[in-house]
């Protein structure tokens, strides 16, 4: 695998502007795909500035890992950055020294995918032929919509001007635990005695990655995974997605009816010799339509009762990862514990302690552990865990949190909705930052369709203003 380098500031001032200037705040997968789709539109002259202060371009949280055992949970064939070029990722892989044996059914490392994301911008990087891409390694702390454009203030006081801005800020990240009792998945480099207990709060995909890394490092001690239901992601297997006629979608139906409808489809798939995976994969492209048709009360009911069940069936893990996890489950080293996490603290003797209430019990349980790792996933209150930029958008009234507190409130066209209910015509949000409007907008196939649609809309809205 070739080395990934952090991007550097690039001077785009030497070349005259030729089209609308879009500021993309965030350089993870969402931001990079947005930039690639804008820059690759012919005859538009779009200029793009990507502002990213934390990660290498294309990596973000999801693809910053360096552990080769952390695999994509989607096969190669569905991970192209461009829906109209479905083999783009596979062709890129086969152009690498280690790519000769790769097939479209493989699960490759997430770090490799981060390198692929960064490669999408190579045609416009550095001293390219047209100089339409600029990358600024700073953090945006303020964004203002102005008459005729937008202004982004960076953490060094620099102000960038643009015609439009796209928030590609990724998943909400919790602030570090001030007591140091609760660690982030990859933020605590201190060694742990291989025979000590480790507690993981959460049981989703990040928990799986943590377990894989622990076991590979030789950890022998018990691993306790605490989550509300104690459910682990299911494994991938060959599928034949069961087609769904859009006319047959139960749009606006209550959650009870939707659940029964999906179960009937799973039973139909099994009668045809398949599995529930065929039903889930057939429905997946229609999830955003189902979500948008749900009344607010039914969306809330989904979040309370069905979201976890959907996630463990929808976001599956590769067979190789599943085999390692199953081995740890069978040996008793990994124990899923249904229950409610209450607190993590450091006691008077300096030991980390976690308190939780096992499911079905009234009394709480308190145990000590060498490390307590927070893997509770992406459903965190966006206002309580706001970045300076998001906090400023909310304080200024340019943005608001959706009623269910999932993400920024945005329209179906990705426009950020102000406190007064008015959609912005210059500030947009994509990817996880727009999840409240789309729900299923954290996977590459969904994001690439979203950014392609937004790029098309931007082109249609600006074509008459692009200099000839």
Coordinates of C-alpha atoms in Angstrom, one line a residue:
X1 CA 0.0 0.0 0.0
X2 CA 1.4 3.4 -0.9
X3 CA 2.0 5.9 1.8
X4 CA -0.8 8.4 2.4
X5 CA 0.4 11.9 2.9
X6 CA -1.3 14.8 4.7
X7 CA -2.4 17.4 2.2
X8 CA -0.7 20.8 2.1
X9 CA -2.0 24.3 1.5
X10 CA -2.1 25.0 -2.2
X11 CA -2.0 28.5 -3.7
X12 CA -4.8 28.8 -6.2
X13 CA -4.4 32.6 -6.6
X14 CA -2.1 32.4 -9.6
X15 CA -4.9 31.3 -11.9
X16 CA -8.0 33.4 -12.7
X17 CA -11.3 32.2 -11.4
X18 CA -13.5 30.6 -13.9
X19 CA -16.7 29.6 -12.1
X20 CA -18.6 29.4 -8.8
X21 CA -16.4 28.8 -5.7
X22 CA -17.7 26.2 -3.3
X23 CA -16.3 25.8 0.2
X24 CA -16.4 22.3 1.5
X25 CA -16.1 22.1 5.3
X26 CA -14.7 18.6 6.0
X27 CA -12.3 16.5 4.0
X28 CA -13.5 13.0 4.9
X29 CA -15.2 10.7 2.4
X30 CA -18.3 12.9 2.0
X31 CA -16.3 16.0 1.4
X32 CA -13.9 14.4 -1.1
X33 CA -16.7 12.8 -3.1
X34 CA -18.5 16.2 -3.2
X35 CA -15.4 17.9 -4.5
X36 CA -14.7 15.2 -7.1
X37 CA -18.3 15.3 -8.4
X38 CA -18.2 19.1 -8.7
X39 CA -14.7 19.2 -10.3
X40 CA -15.5 16.5 -12.8
X41 CA -18.6 18.2 -14.1
X42 CA -17.6 19.3 -17.6
X43 CA -17.7 23.0 -18.7
X44 CA -18.8 24.4 -15.4
X45 CA -15.5 25.7 -14.1
X46 CA -16.4 25.1 -10.4
X47 CA -13.6 25.9 -8.0
X48 CA -13.4 24.1 -4.7
X49 CA -11.7 24.8 -1.4
X50 CA -11.7 21.9 1.1
X51 CA -11.1 22.9 4.7
X52 CA -10.0 20.0 6.9
X53 CA -7.9 20.3 10.0
X54 CA -7.8 16.9 11.6
X55 CA -7.4 14.1 9.1
X56 CA -5.7 13.3 5.8
X57 CA -8.0 13.9 2.9
X58 CA -10.5 11.2 2.3
X59 CA -10.0 9.5 5.6
X60 CA -12.1 11.2 8.3
X61 CA -13.0 9.0 11.3
X62 CA -14.0 5.9 9.3
X63 CA -10.9 5.5 7.2
X64 CA -8.1 6.8 9.5
X65 CA -7.4 3.4 10.9
X66 CA -4.0 1.8 10.2
X67 CA -5.0 -1.7 11.2
X68 CA -5.2 -3.9 8.1
X69 CA -7.8 -6.2 9.9
X70 CA -10.3 -3.3 10.0
X71 CA -12.2 -4.1 6.8
X72 CA -14.9 -2.3 4.9
X73 CA -18.3 -3.8 5.7
X74 CA -19.3 -3.5 2.0
X75 CA -17.9 -5.4 -0.9
X76 CA -15.6 -3.8 -3.5
X77 CA -18.3 -3.8 -6.2
X78 CA -20.5 -1.3 -4.3
X79 CA -17.8 1.1 -3.2
X80 CA -17.0 3.2 -6.3
X81 CA -17.0 6.9 -5.7
X82 CA -19.2 7.3 -8.9
X83 CA -22.4 5.4 -9.5
X84 CA -22.0 5.7 -13.2
X85 CA -18.6 4.1 -13.1
X86 CA -19.3 1.1 -10.9
X87 CA -15.8 -0.5 -11.5
X88 CA -13.9 2.6 -10.6
X89 CA -12.7 1.4 -7.2
X90 CA -12.0 -2.1 -8.5
X91 CA -9.9 -0.7 -11.4
X92 CA -8.0 1.5 -8.9
X93 CA -7.3 -1.5 -6.7
X94 CA -6.0 -3.6 -9.6
X95 CA -3.6 -0.8 -10.5
X96 CA -1.8 -1.3 -7.2
X97 CA 0.9 -3.8 -6.6
X98 CA -1.2 -5.9 -4.2
X99 CA -4.4 -5.7 -6.3
X100 CA -3.9 -8.5 -8.8
X101 CA -6.0 -11.0 -6.8
X102 CA -8.7 -8.6 -5.8
X103 CA -12.3 -9.3 -7.0
X104 CA -15.4 -7.3 -6.8
X105 CA -16.6 -9.5 -4.0
X106 CA -13.7 -8.8 -1.7
X107 CA -13.7 -6.8 1.6
X108 CA -10.6 -4.7 1.6
X109 CA -9.1 -2.6 4.4
X110 CA -10.6 0.7 5.4
X111 CA -7.2 2.4 5.3
X112 CA -6.9 1.3 1.6
X113 CA -10.3 2.8 0.9
X114 CA -9.1 6.1 2.5
X115 CA -6.2 6.1 0.0
X116 CA -8.7 5.6 -2.8
X117 CA -10.8 8.5 -1.6
X118 CA -7.7 10.7 -1.6
X119 CA -6.9 9.6 -5.1
X120 CA -10.2 10.9 -6.4
X121 CA -8.8 14.4 -6.2
X122 CA -5.4 13.7 -7.9
X123 CA -6.5 15.1 -11.3
X124 CA -7.0 18.5 -9.7
X125 CA -4.3 18.5 -7.0
X126 CA -1.1 20.5 -6.7
X127 CA 0.0 22.2 -9.9
X128 CA -2.7 20.5 -12.0
X129 CA -3.8 21.7 -15.4
X130 CA -6.5 24.1 -14.1
X131 CA -5.8 24.8 -10.4
X132 CA -9.5 24.6 -9.4
X133 CA -8.8 22.8 -6.2
X134 CA -7.4 24.2 -3.0
X135 CA -6.9 22.4 0.3
X136 CA -6.5 24.3 3.5
X137 CA -5.4 22.4 6.6
X138 CA -7.3 24.5 9.1
X139 CA -10.5 24.1 11.1
X140 CA -13.6 26.2 10.3
X141 CA -15.1 27.7 13.4
X142 CA -17.6 30.1 11.9
X143 CA -19.7 30.3 8.7
X144 CA -21.9 33.2 7.6
X145 CA -24.3 33.5 4.7
X146 CA -23.9 36.9 3.1
X147 CA -25.6 38.7 0.3
X148 CA -24.1 37.0 -2.8
X149 CA -21.9 34.4 -1.0
X150 CA -20.6 32.9 2.2
X151 CA -17.7 33.6 4.5
X152 CA -15.8 30.9 6.5
X153 CA -13.7 31.9 9.5
X154 CA -10.8 29.5 10.3
X155 CA -9.2 28.8 13.6
X156 CA -6.2 31.0 12.7
X157 CA -8.4 34.0 11.9
X158 CA -8.2 33.7 8.2
X159 CA -11.5 34.3 6.3
X160 CA -12.4 32.4 3.1
X161 CA -15.0 33.7 0.7
X162 CA -17.1 31.5 -1.5
X163 CA -20.4 31.4 -3.4
X164 CA -21.7 28.4 -1.5
X165 CA -20.7 26.1 1.4
X166 CA -21.2 22.4 1.9
X167 CA -21.0 21.0 5.5
X168 CA -19.3 17.6 5.2
X169 CA -18.4 17.4 8.9
X170 CA -19.1 13.7 9.4
X171 CA -20.3 12.0 12.5
X172 CA -20.8 13.8 15.8
X173 CA -17.8 13.1 18.1
X174 CA -18.1 13.2 21.9
X175 CA -15.8 15.5 23.9
X176 CA -13.0 13.6 25.8
X177 CA -14.0 12.4 29.2
X178 CA -12.4 15.0 31.6
X179 CA -11.8 12.3 34.2
X180 CA -10.0 10.0 31.8
X181 CA -12.2 7.0 32.8
X182 CA -13.8 6.6 29.4
X183 CA -11.5 6.2 26.5
X184 CA -12.2 6.7 22.8
X185 CA -11.8 3.7 20.6
X186 CA -8.3 4.7 19.4
X187 CA -7.4 7.5 21.7
X188 CA -5.6 5.7 24.6
X189 CA -2.1 4.5 23.6
X190 CA -1.3 3.2 27.1
X191 CA -0.6 -0.5 27.2
X192 CA -3.0 -2.9 29.1
X193 CA -2.0 -6.1 30.9
X194 CA -3.1 -8.8 28.5
X195 CA -4.9 -10.7 31.3
X196 CA -6.9 -7.7 32.5
X197 CA -10.6 -7.0 31.9
X198 CA -11.6 -4.6 29.2
X199 CA -15.1 -3.1 29.1
X200 CA -16.5 -1.8 25.8
X201 CA -19.7 0.4 25.9
X202 CA -21.5 -0.5 22.7
X203 CA -21.7 -3.6 20.5
X204 CA -21.7 -2.3 17.0
X205 CA -19.1 -2.1 14.2
X206 CA -16.6 0.0 16.2
X207 CA -16.8 -2.6 19.0
X208 CA -15.9 -5.3 16.5
X209 CA -12.9 -3.3 15.3
X210 CA -11.7 -2.9 18.9
X211 CA -12.0 -6.6 19.6
X212 CA -10.1 -7.5 16.4
X213 CA -7.3 -5.2 17.4
X214 CA -7.2 -6.5 21.0
X215 CA -7.1 -10.1 20.0
X216 CA -4.4 -9.5 17.4
X217 CA -2.3 -7.8 20.0
X218 CA -2.5 -10.9 22.2
X219 CA -5.1 -9.8 24.7
X220 CA -6.2 -12.8 26.8
X221 CA -8.4 -11.2 29.4
X222 CA -12.2 -11.0 29.5
X223 CA -13.9 -8.4 27.2
X224 CA -17.4 -7.2 28.3
X225 CA -19.5 -5.4 25.8
X226 CA -22.4 -3.5 27.4
X227 CA -25.2 -2.3 25.1
X228 CA -28.9 -1.8 25.5
X229 CA -29.9 -5.0 23.8
X230 CA -26.7 -6.9 23.6
X231 CA -27.0 -7.3 19.8
X232 CA -23.9 -7.8 17.6
X233 CA -23.7 -7.1 13.9
X234 CA -24.7 -10.0 11.7
X235 CA -22.3 -11.4 9.1
X236 CA -22.2 -11.0 5.4
X237 CA -23.1 -13.9 3.1
X238 CA -23.8 -14.1 -0.7
X239 CA -27.1 -12.3 -1.5
X240 CA -29.5 -11.8 -4.3
X241 CA -31.4 -8.6 -3.4
X242 CA -35.1 -9.1 -3.6
X243 CA -36.4 -6.4 -6.0
X244 CA -38.9 -3.8 -4.6
X245 CA -41.4 -2.1 -6.9
X246 CA -41.5 1.5 -5.6
X247 CA -45.3 1.4 -6.0
X248 CA -45.4 -1.3 -3.4
X249 CA -43.5 0.7 -0.7
X250 CA -45.7 1.2 2.3
X251 CA -44.9 4.9 2.5
X252 CA -46.3 6.6 5.6
X253 CA -47.3 3.3 7.2
X254 CA -46.9 3.0 11.0
X255 CA -43.8 1.2 12.3
X256 CA -45.8 -1.9 13.2
X257 CA -47.0 -2.3 9.6
X258 CA -43.5 -1.6 8.2
X259 CA -42.0 -4.2 10.4
X260 CA -44.5 -6.8 9.3
X261 CA -44.0 -5.9 5.7
X262 CA -40.2 -6.4 6.0
X263 CA -40.7 -9.7 7.8
X264 CA -43.0 -10.9 5.0
X265 CA -40.3 -10.1 2.5
X266 CA -37.7 -12.0 4.5
X267 CA -39.9 -15.1 4.6
X268 CA -40.5 -14.7 0.9
X269 CA -36.7 -14.6 0.3
X270 CA -36.3 -17.8 2.4
X271 CA -39.0 -19.6 0.5
X272 CA -37.0 -18.8 -2.7
X273 CA -33.9 -20.4 -1.2
X274 CA -32.3 -17.1 0.0
X275 CA -32.0 -15.5 3.4
X276 CA -33.2 -12.4 5.2
X277 CA -30.2 -10.6 3.7
X278 CA -31.9 -10.6 0.3
X279 CA -34.9 -8.8 1.8
X280 CA -32.8 -6.2 3.6
X281 CA -30.5 -5.5 0.6
X282 CA -33.6 -5.2 -1.6
X283 CA -35.1 -2.6 0.7
X284 CA -32.0 -0.6 1.4
X285 CA -32.0 1.6 -1.7
X286 CA -35.6 2.7 -0.7
X287 CA -34.9 3.5 3.0
X288 CA -34.6 7.2 2.6
X289 CA -38.0 7.3 0.9
X290 CA -39.5 5.2 3.7
X291 CA -37.9 7.5 6.3
X292 CA -39.0 10.7 4.8
X293 CA -42.6 9.4 4.5
X294 CA -42.7 8.5 8.2
X295 CA -44.6 10.9 10.5
X296 CA -42.5 12.3 13.3
X297 CA -44.1 10.1 15.9
X298 CA -43.3 7.0 13.9
X299 CA -39.7 8.1 13.3
X300 CA -39.4 8.4 17.1
X301 CA -40.9 4.9 17.5
X302 CA -38.4 3.5 15.0
X303 CA -35.5 5.1 17.0
X304 CA -36.7 3.6 20.3
X305 CA -37.6 0.1 19.2
X306 CA -36.4 -0.8 15.7
X307 CA -33.2 1.1 14.9
X308 CA -30.9 -1.3 16.7
X309 CA -32.5 -4.3 15.0
X310 CA -32.2 -2.6 11.6
X311 CA -28.6 -1.7 12.2
X312 CA -27.3 -5.1 13.1
X313 CA -28.9 -6.6 10.0
X314 CA -28.1 -3.8 7.7
X315 CA -24.5 -3.0 8.7
X316 CA -23.0 -6.4 8.6
X317 CA -19.4 -7.5 9.1
X318 CA -17.1 -9.4 6.7
X319 CA -16.9 -13.2 7.1
X320 CA -13.2 -13.0 8.3
X321 CA -14.2 -10.5 11.0
X322 CA -17.2 -12.6 12.0
X323 CA -15.1 -15.7 12.4
X324 CA -12.8 -14.0 14.9
X325 CA -15.6 -12.5 16.9
X326 CA -17.5 -15.8 16.9
X327 CA -14.4 -17.5 18.3
X328 CA -14.2 -15.1 21.1
X329 CA -17.9 -15.5 21.9
X330 CA -17.6 -19.3 21.9
X331 CA -14.5 -19.3 24.2
X332 CA -16.3 -17.0 26.6
X333 CA -13.7 -14.3 26.3
X334 CA -16.1 -11.8 24.7
X335 CA -19.4 -11.5 26.6
X336 CA -22.3 -9.3 25.3
X337 CA -24.1 -7.8 28.3
X338 CA -27.6 -6.3 27.6
X339 CA -28.1 -3.4 30.0
X340 CA -27.9 0.3 30.5
X341 CA -24.5 2.0 30.9
X342 CA -24.6 4.5 33.8
X343 CA -21.2 5.9 34.6
X344 CA -17.5 5.4 34.2
X345 CA -15.1 6.9 36.8
X346 CA -11.7 6.6 38.4
X347 CA -11.9 5.5 42.0
X348 CA -9.8 6.7 44.9
X349 CA -7.1 4.0 44.2
X350 CA -6.8 5.1 40.5
X351 CA -8.8 2.1 39.1
X352 CA -11.3 2.6 36.3
X353 CA -14.8 1.5 37.3
X354 CA -18.0 1.2 35.2
X355 CA -21.5 1.1 36.6
X356 CA -24.3 -0.4 34.6
X357 CA -27.7 -1.9 35.2
X358 CA -28.1 -5.3 33.6
X359 CA -31.3 -5.7 31.5
X360 CA -34.2 -6.9 33.6
X361 CA -32.6 -6.0 36.9
X362 CA -33.3 -3.1 39.2
X363 CA -30.0 -3.0 41.0
X364 CA -26.9 -1.6 39.3
X365 CA -23.6 -3.5 39.0
X366 CA -20.2 -1.9 39.4
X367 CA -17.0 -3.5 38.2
X368 CA -13.4 -2.4 37.6
X369 CA -11.5 -2.7 34.3
X370 CA -8.1 -1.9 32.9
X371 CA -9.8 0.2 30.2
X372 CA -13.4 1.3 29.5
X373 CA -13.9 2.1 25.8
X374 CA -16.7 4.2 24.4
X375 CA -18.1 2.6 21.3
X376 CA -21.6 3.9 21.5
X377 CA -21.7 4.7 17.8
X378 CA -23.0 7.7 15.9
X379 CA -26.3 8.5 17.6
X380 CA -25.2 11.3 19.9
X381 CA -26.9 14.5 20.7
X382 CA -25.4 16.9 18.1
X383 CA -25.9 20.0 20.2
X384 CA -24.4 18.7 23.4
X385 CA -21.4 17.4 21.4
X386 CA -21.3 20.4 19.0
X387 CA -18.0 21.5 17.4
X388 CA -17.3 25.2 17.5
X389 CA -18.7 25.6 13.9
X390 CA -22.0 23.8 14.7
X391 CA -22.4 25.7 18.0
X392 CA -21.9 29.0 16.1
X393 CA -24.4 28.0 13.4
X394 CA -27.0 27.2 16.1
X395 CA -26.2 30.3 18.2
X396 CA -26.5 32.6 15.1
X397 CA -29.8 31.0 14.1
X398 CA -28.4 29.9 10.7
X399 CA -29.1 26.3 11.7
X400 CA -31.2 24.2 14.0
X401 CA -31.2 20.6 15.3
X402 CA -34.0 18.4 14.0
X403 CA -36.8 17.5 16.5
X404 CA -35.4 14.0 17.2
X405 CA -31.9 15.4 17.8
X406 CA -30.2 13.3 15.1
X407 CA -28.4 16.0 13.2
X408 CA -28.8 19.4 11.6
X409 CA -32.2 20.0 10.2
X410 CA -32.0 20.0 6.3
X411 CA -34.4 19.8 3.4
X412 CA -34.6 17.0 0.9
X413 CA -32.3 19.2 -1.3
X414 CA -29.7 19.2 1.5
X415 CA -30.3 22.9 2.3
X416 CA -29.6 23.8 6.0
X417 CA -32.7 25.0 7.7
X418 CA -32.4 28.1 9.9
X419 CA -34.0 28.6 13.3
X420 CA -36.9 30.4 11.7
X421 CA -37.6 27.5 9.4
X422 CA -36.2 29.1 6.2
X423 CA -33.9 26.9 4.1
X424 CA -30.6 28.4 3.1
X425 CA -29.8 28.9 -0.6
X426 CA -26.1 28.8 0.0
X427 CA -25.3 26.5 2.9
X428 CA -25.8 22.8 2.4
X429 CA -25.1 19.7 4.5
X430 CA -24.2 16.2 3.2
X431 CA -23.4 12.7 4.6
X432 CA -23.9 12.1 8.4
X433 CA -24.3 15.9 8.9
X434 CA -27.7 15.5 7.1
X435 CA -28.8 12.3 8.6
X436 CA -32.0 13.6 10.1
X437 CA -33.5 14.1 6.7
X438 CA -32.3 10.9 5.1
X439 CA -31.4 8.4 7.9
X440 CA -29.6 6.0 5.6
X441 CA -26.8 8.4 4.6
X442 CA -23.7 7.1 6.3
X443 CA -22.7 4.5 3.7
X444 CA -20.7 5.3 0.5
X445 CA -23.5 4.2 -2.0
X446 CA -25.9 6.6 -0.4
X447 CA -23.5 9.5 0.0
X448 CA -22.3 9.2 -3.6
X449 CA -25.9 9.4 -4.9
X450 CA -26.5 12.4 -2.6
X451 CA -23.5 14.4 -3.7
X452 CA -24.1 13.6 -7.3
X453 CA -27.6 15.0 -7.0
X454 CA -26.4 18.1 -5.1
X455 CA -23.7 18.7 -7.8
X456 CA -26.3 18.4 -10.5
X457 CA -28.5 20.9 -8.7
X458 CA -25.6 23.3 -8.2
X459 CA -24.7 23.1 -11.9
X460 CA -28.3 23.7 -12.9
X461 CA -28.5 26.7 -10.6
X462 CA -25.3 28.3 -11.6
X463 CA -24.8 27.5 -15.3
X464 CA -26.0 30.9 -16.4
X465 CA -23.5 32.7 -14.1
X466 CA -20.4 30.7 -15.2
X467 CA -18.2 32.9 -17.4
X468 CA -17.9 31.7 -20.9

